[in-house]
CSV table of N, CA and C and ligand atoms in Angstrom, one decimal:
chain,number,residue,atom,x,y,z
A,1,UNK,N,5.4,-16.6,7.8
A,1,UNK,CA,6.7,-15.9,7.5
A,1,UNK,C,7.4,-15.4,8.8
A,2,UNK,N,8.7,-15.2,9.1
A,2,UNK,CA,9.2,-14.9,10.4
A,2,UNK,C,10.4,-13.8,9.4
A,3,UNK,N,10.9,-12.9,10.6
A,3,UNK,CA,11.5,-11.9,10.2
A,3,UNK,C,13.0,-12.8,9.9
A,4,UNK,N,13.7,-12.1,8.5
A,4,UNK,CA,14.7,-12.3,8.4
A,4,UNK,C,15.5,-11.1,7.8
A,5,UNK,N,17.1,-11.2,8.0
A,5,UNK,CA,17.8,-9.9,7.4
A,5,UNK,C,17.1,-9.4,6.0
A,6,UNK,N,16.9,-10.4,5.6
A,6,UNK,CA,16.4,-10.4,3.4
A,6,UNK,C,14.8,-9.4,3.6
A,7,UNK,N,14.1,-9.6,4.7
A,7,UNK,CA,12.5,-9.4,4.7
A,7,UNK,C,12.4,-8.4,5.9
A,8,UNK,N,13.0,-7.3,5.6
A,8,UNK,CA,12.7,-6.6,7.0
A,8,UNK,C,11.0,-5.8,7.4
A,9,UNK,N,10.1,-6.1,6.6
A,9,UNK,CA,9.1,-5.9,7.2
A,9,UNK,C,8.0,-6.9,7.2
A,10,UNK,N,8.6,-8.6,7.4
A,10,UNK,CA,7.7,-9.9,7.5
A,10,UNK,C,7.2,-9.6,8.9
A,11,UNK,N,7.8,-9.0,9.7
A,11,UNK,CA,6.9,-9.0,11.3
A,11,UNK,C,5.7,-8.4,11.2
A,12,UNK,N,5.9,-7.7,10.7
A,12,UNK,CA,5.2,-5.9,11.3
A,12,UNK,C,3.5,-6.1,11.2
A,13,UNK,N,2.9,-7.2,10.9
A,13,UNK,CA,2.0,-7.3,11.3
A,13,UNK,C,1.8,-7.3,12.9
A,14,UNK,N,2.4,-8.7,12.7
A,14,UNK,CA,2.8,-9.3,14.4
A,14,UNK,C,3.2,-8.2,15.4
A,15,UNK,N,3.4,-7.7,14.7
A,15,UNK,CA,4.2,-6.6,15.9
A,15,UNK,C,3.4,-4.9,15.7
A,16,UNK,N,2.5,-5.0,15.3
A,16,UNK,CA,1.7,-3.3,15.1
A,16,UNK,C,-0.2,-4.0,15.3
A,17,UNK,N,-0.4,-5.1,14.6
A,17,UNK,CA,-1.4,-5.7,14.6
A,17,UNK,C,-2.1,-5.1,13.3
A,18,UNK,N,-3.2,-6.4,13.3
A,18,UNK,CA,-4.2,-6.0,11.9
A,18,UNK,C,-4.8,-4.3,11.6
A,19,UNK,N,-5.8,-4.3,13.0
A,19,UNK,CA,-6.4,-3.1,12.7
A,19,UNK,C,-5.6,-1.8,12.3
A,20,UNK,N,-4.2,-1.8,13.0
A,20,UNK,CA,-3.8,-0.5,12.6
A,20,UNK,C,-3.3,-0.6,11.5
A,21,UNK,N,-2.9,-1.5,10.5
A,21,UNK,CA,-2.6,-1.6,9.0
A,21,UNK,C,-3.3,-1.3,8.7
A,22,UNK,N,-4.8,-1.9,9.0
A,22,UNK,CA,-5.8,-1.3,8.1
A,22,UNK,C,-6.6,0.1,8.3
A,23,UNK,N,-6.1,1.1,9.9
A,23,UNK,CA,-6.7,1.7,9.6
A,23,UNK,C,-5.8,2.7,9.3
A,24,UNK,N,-4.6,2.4,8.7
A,24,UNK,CA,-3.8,3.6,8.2
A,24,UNK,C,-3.9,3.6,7.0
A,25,UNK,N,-4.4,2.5,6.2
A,25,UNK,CA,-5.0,2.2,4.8
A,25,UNK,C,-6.5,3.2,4.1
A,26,UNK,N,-6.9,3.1,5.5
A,26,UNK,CA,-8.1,4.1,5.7
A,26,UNK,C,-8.0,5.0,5.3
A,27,UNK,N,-6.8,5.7,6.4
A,27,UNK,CA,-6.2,7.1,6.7
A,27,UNK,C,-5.8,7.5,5.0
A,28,UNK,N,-5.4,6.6,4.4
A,28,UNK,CA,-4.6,7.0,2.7
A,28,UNK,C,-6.1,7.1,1.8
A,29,UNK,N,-6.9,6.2,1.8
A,29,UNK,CA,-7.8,6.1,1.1
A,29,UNK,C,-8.9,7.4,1.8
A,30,UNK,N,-9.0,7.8,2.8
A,30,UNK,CA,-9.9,9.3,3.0
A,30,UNK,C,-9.4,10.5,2.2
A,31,UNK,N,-7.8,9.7,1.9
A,31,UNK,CA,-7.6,11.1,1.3
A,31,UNK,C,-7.7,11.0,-0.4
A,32,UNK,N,-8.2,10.1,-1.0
A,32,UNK,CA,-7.9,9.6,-2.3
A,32,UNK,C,-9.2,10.6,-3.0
A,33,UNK,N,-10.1,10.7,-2.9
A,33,UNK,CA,-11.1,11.3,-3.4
A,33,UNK,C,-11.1,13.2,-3.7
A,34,UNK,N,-10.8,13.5,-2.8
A,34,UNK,CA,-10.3,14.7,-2.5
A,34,UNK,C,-8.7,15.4,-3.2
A,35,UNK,N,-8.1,14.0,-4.0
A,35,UNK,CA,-6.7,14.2,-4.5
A,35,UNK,C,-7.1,14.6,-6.2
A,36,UNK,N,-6.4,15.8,-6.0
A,36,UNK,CA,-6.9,16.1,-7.9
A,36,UNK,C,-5.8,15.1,-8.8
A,37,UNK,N,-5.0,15.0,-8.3
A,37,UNK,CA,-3.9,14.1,-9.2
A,37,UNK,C,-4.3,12.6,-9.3
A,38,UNK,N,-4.2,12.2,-8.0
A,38,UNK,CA,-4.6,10.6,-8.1
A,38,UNK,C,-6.4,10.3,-7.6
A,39,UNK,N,-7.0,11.2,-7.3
A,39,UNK,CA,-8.1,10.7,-7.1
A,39,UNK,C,-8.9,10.1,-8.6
A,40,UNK,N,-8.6,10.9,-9.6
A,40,UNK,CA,-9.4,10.6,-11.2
A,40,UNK,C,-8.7,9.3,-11.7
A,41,UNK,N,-8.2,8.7,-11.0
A,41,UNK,CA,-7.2,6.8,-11.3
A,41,UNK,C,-8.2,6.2,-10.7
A,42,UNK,N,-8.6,6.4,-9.4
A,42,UNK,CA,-9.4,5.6,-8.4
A,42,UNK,C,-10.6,5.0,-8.9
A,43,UNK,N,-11.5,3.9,-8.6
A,43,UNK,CA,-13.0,3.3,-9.0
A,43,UNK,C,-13.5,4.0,-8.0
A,44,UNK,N,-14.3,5.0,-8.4
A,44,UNK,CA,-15.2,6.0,-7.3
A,44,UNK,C,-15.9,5.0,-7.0
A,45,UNK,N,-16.5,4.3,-7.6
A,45,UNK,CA,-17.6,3.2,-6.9
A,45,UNK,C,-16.9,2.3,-6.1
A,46,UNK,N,-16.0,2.0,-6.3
A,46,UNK,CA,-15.6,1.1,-5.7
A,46,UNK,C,-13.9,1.2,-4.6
A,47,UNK,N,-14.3,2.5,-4.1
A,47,UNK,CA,-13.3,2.5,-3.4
A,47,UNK,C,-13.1,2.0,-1.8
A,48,UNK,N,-14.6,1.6,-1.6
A,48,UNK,CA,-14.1,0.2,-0.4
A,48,UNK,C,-14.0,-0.5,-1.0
A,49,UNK,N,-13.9,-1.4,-1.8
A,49,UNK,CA,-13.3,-2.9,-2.3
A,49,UNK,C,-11.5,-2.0,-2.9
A,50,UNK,N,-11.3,-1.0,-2.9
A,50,UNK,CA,-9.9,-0.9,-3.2
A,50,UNK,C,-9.1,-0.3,-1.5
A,51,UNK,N,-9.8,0.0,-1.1
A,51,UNK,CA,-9.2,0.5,0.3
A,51,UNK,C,-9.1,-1.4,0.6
A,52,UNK,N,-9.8,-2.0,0.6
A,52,UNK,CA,-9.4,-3.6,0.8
A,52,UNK,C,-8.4,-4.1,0.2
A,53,UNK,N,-8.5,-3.9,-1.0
A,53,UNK,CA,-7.1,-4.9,-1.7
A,53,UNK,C,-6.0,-4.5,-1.1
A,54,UNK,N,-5.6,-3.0,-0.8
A,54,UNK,CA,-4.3,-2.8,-0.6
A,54,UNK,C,-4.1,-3.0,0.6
A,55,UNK,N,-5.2,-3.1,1.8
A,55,UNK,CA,-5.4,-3.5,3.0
A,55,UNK,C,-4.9,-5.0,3.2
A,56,UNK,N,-5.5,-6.2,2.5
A,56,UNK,CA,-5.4,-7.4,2.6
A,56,UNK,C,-3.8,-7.4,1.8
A,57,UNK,N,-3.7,-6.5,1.0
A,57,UNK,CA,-1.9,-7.0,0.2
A,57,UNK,C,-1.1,-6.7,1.6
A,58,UNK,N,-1.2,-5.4,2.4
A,58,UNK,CA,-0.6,-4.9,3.1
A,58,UNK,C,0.0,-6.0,4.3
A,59,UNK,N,-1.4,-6.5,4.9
A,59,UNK,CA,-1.5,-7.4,5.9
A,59,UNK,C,-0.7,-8.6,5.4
A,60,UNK,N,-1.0,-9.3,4.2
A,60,UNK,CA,-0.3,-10.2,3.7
A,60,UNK,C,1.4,-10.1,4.0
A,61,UNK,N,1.7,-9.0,3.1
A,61,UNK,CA,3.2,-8.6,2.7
A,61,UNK,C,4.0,-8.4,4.2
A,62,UNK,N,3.3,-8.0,5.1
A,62,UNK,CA,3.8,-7.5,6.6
A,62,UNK,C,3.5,-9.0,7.6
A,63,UNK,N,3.4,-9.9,6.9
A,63,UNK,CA,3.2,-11.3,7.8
A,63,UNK,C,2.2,-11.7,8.3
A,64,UNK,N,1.3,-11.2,8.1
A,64,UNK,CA,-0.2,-11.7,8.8
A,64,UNK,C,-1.0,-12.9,7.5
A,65,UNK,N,-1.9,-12.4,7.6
A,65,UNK,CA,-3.0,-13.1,7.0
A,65,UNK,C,-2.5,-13.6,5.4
A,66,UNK,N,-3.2,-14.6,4.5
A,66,UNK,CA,-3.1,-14.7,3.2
A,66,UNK,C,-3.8,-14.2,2.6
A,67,UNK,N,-5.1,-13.2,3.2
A,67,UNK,CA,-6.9,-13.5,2.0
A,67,UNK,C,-6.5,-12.6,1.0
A,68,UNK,N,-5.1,-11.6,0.9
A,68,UNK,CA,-5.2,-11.5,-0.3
A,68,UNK,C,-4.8,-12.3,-1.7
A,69,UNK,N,-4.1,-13.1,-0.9
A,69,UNK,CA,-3.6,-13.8,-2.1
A,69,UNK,C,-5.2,-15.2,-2.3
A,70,UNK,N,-6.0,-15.3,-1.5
A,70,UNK,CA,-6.9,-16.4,-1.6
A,70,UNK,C,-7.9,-15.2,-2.6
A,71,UNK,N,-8.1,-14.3,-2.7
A,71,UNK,CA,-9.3,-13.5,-3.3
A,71,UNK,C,-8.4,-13.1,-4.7
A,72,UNK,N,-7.4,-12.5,-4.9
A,72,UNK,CA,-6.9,-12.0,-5.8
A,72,UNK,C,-5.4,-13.1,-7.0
A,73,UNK,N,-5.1,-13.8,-5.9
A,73,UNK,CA,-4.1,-14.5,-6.4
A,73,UNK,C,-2.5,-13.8,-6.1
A,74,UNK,N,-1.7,-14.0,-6.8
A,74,UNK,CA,-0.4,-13.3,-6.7
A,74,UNK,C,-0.3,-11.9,-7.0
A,75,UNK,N,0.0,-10.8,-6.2
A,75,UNK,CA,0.1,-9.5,-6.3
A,75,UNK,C,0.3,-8.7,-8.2
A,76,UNK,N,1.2,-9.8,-8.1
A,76,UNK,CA,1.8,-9.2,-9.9
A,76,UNK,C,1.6,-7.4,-9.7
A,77,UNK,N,2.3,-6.9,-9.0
A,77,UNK,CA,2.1,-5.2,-9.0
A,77,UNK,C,2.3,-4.6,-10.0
A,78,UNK,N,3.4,-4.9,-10.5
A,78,UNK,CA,3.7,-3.9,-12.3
A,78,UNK,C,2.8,-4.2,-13.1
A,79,UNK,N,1.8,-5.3,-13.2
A,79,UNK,CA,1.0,-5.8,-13.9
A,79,UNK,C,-0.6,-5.0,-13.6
A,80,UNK,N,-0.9,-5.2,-12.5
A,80,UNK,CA,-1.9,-4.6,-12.2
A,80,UNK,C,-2.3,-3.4,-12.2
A,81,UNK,N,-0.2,-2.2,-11.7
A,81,UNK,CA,-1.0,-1.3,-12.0
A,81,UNK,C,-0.3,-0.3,-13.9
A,82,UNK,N,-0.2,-1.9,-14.5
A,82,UNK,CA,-0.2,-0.9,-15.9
A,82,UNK,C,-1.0,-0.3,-16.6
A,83,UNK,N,-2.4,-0.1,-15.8
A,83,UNK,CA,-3.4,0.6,-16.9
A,83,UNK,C,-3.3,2.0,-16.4
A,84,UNK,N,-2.5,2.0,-15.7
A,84,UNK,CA,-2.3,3.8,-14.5
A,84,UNK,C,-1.2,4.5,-14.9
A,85,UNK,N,-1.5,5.5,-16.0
A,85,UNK,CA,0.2,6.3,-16.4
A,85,UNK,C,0.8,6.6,-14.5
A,86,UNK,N,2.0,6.1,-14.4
A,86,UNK,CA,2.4,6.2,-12.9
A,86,UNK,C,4.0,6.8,-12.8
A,87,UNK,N,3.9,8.1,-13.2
A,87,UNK,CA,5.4,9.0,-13.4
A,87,UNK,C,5.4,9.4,-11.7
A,88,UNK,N,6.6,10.1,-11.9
A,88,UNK,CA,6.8,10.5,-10.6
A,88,UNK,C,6.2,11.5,-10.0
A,89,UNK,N,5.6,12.3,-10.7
A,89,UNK,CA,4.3,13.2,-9.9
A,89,UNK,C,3.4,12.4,-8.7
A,90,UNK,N,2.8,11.3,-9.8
A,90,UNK,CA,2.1,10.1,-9.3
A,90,UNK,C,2.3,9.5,-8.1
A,91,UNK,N,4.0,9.0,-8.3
A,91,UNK,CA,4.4,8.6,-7.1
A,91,UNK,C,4.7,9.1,-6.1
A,92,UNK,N,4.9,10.5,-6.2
A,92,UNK,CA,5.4,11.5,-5.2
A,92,UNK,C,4.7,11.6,-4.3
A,93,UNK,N,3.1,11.8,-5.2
A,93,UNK,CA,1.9,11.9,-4.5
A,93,UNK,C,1.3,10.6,-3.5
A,94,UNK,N,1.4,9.3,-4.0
A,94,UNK,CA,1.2,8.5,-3.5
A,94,UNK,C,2.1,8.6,-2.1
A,95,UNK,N,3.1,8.6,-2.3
A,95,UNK,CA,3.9,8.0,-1.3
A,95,UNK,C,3.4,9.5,-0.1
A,96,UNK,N,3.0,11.1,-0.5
A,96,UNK,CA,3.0,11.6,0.3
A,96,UNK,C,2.0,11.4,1.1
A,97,UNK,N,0.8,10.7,0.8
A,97,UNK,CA,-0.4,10.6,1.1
A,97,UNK,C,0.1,9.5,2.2
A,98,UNK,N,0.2,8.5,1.3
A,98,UNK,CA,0.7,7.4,2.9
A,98,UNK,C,1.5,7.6,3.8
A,99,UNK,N,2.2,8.6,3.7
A,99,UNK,CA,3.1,9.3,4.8
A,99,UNK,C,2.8,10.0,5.8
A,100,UNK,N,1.7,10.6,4.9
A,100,UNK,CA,0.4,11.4,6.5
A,100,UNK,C,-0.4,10.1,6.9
A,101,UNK,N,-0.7,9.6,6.0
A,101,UNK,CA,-1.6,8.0,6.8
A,101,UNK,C,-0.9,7.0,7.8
A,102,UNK,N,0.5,7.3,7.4
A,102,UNK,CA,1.2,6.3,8.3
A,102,UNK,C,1.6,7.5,9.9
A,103,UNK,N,1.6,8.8,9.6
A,103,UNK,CA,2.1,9.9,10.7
A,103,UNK,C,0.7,9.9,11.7
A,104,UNK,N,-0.2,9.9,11.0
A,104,UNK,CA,-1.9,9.9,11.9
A,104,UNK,C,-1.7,8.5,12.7
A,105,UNK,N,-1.5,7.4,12.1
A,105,UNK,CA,-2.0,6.2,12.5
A,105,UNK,C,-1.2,4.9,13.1
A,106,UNK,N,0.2,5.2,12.5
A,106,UNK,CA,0.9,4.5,13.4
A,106,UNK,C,2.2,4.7,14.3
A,107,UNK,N,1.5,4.9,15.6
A,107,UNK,CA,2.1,5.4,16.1
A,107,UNK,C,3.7,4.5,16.8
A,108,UNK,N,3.9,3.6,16.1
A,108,UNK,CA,5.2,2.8,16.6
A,108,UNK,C,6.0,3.3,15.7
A,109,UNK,N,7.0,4.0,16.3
A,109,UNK,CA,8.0,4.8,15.5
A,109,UNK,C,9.2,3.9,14.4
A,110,UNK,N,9.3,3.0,15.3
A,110,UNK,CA,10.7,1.8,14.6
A,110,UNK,C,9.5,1.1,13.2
A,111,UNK,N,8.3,0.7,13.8
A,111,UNK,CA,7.8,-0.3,12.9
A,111,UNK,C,7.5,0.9,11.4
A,112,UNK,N,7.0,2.1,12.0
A,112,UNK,CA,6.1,3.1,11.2
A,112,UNK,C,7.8,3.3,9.6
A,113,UNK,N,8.8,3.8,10.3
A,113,UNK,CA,10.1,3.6,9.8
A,113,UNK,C,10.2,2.6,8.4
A,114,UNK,N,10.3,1.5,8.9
A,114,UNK,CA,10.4,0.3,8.1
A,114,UNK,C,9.2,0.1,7.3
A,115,UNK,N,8.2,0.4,7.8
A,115,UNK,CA,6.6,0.7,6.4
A,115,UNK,C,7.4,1.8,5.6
A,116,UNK,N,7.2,2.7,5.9
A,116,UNK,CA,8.2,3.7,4.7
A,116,UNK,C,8.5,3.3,4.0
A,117,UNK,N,9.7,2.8,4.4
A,117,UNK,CA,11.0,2.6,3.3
A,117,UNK,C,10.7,1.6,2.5
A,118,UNK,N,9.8,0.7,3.4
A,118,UNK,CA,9.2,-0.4,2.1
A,118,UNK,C,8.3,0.5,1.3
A,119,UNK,N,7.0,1.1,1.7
A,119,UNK,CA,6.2,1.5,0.7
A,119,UNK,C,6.5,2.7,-0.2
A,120,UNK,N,8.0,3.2,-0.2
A,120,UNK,CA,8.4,4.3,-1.1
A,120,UNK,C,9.4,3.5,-1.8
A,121,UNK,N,10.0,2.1,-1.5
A,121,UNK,CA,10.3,1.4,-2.4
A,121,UNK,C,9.9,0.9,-3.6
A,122,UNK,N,8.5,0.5,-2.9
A,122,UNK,CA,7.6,-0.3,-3.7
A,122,UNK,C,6.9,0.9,-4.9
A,123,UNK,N,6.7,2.5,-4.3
A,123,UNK,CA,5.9,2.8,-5.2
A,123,UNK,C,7.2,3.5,-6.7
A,124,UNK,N,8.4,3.5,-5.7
A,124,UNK,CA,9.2,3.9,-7.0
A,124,UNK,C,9.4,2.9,-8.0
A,125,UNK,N,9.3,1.1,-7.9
A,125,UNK,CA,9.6,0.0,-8.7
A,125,UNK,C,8.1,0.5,-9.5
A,126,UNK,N,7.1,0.8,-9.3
A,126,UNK,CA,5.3,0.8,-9.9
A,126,UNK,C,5.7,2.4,-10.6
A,127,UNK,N,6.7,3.5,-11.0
A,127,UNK,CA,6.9,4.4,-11.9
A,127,UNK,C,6.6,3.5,-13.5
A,128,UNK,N,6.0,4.1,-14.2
A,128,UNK,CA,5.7,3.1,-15.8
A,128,UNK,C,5.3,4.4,-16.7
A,129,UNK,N,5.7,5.6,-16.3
A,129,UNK,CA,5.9,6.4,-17.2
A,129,UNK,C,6.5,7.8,-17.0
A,130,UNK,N,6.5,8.9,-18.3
A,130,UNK,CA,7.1,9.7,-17.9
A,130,UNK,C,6.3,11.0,-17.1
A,131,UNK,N,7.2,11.4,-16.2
A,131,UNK,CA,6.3,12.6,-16.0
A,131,UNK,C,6.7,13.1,-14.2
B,1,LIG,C1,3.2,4.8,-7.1
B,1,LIG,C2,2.0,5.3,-7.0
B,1,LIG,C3,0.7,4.4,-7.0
B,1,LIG,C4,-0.4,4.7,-7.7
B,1,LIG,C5,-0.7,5.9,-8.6
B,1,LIG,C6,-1.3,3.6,-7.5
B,1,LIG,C7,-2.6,3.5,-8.1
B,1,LIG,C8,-3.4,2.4,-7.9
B,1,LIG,C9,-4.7,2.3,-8.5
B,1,LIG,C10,-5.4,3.4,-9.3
B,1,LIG,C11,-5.3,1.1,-8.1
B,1,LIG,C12,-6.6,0.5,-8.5
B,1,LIG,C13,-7.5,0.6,-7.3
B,1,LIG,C14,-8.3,-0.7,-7.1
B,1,LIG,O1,-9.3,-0.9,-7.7
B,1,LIG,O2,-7.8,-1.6,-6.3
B,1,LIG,C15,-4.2,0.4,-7.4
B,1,LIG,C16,-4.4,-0.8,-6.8
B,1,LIG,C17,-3.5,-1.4,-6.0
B,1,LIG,N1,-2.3,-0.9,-5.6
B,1,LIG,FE1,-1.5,0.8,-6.2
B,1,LIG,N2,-0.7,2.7,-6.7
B,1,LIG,C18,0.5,3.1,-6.4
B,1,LIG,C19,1.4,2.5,-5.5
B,1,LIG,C20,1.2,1.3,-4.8
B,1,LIG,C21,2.1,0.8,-3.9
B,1,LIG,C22,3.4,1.4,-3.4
B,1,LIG,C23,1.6,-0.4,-3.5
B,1,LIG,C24,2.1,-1.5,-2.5
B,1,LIG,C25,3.0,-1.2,-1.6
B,1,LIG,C26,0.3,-0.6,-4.2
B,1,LIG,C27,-0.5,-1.7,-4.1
B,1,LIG,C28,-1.7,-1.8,-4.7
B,1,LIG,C29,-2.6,-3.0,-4.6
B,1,LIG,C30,-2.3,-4.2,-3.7
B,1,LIG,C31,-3.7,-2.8,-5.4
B,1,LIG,C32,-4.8,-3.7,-5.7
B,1,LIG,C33,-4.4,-4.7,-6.7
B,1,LIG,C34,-5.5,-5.7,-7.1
B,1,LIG,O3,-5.6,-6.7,-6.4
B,1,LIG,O4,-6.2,-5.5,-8.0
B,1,LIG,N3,0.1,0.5,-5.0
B,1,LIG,N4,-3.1,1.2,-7.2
């Protein structure tokens, strides 16, 4: 994928690198357990294989690697997350958590910007109910 006006965060792998996608993914997921709102959504068993999916979607979506689409298939996000009442408490929360994960861990100010606005995009289209 190469950056174009339509896709403003296809670089940002290329240009921040793997590790720090994933370890701001980290940085969101340390805080997931400890969240009285969203932590009781989460697979407590399985919250390294979910700190992964959103890891490999991330890397994917930001121009790096495919393995999430080779392990999972196509994102289908409204689909996957309709088993999760996801009102705007939900999202608020979401998005605030990756906000400290993205403030701890990536320290490229222009690129950290552009994660934002995508991932407070992405989690207001994933709202699927009231509240
Ligand atoms: C709006 C608030 C959100 C809530 C409450 C939420 C909640 C969840 C939950 C409970 C899971 C299941 C964990 C697992 O087993 O993988 C999940 C998975 C996932 N979420 Fe979210 N999520 C939100 C926003 C987002 C956003 C903004 C993105 C992307 C930018 C995203 C991407 C993903 C991905 C890629 C998965 C794994 C899908 C799979 O392959 O099964 N989520 N989410």
């Amino acid at each position: 994928m190469s950056e174009t006006p339509l896709d403003p965060v296809a670089d940002l792998c290329a240009l921040v690198g793997e590790p720090t996608l994933r370890a701001v993914v980290r940085a969101f997921y340390a805080r997931i357990p400890g969240d009285a709102l969203l932590g009781p959504l989460y697979p407590h068993g399985d919250l390294e294989g979910a700190e992964e999916r959103l890891a490999d979607f991330l890397v994917m979506r930001f121009g790096g690697s495919q393995r999430y689409m080779e392990r999972r298939g196509h994102p289908r996000l409204r689909v996957r997350h309709a088993p999760f009442a996801i009102g705007s408490a939900e999202r608020d929360r979401w998005v605030a958590l990756m906000d400290a994960a993205l403030d701890a861990q990536l320290p490229h100010a222009e690129a950290r910007e552009r994660a934002r606005t995508f991932l407070h995009g992405v989690a207001t289209f994933l709202v699927n109910a009231e509240g």
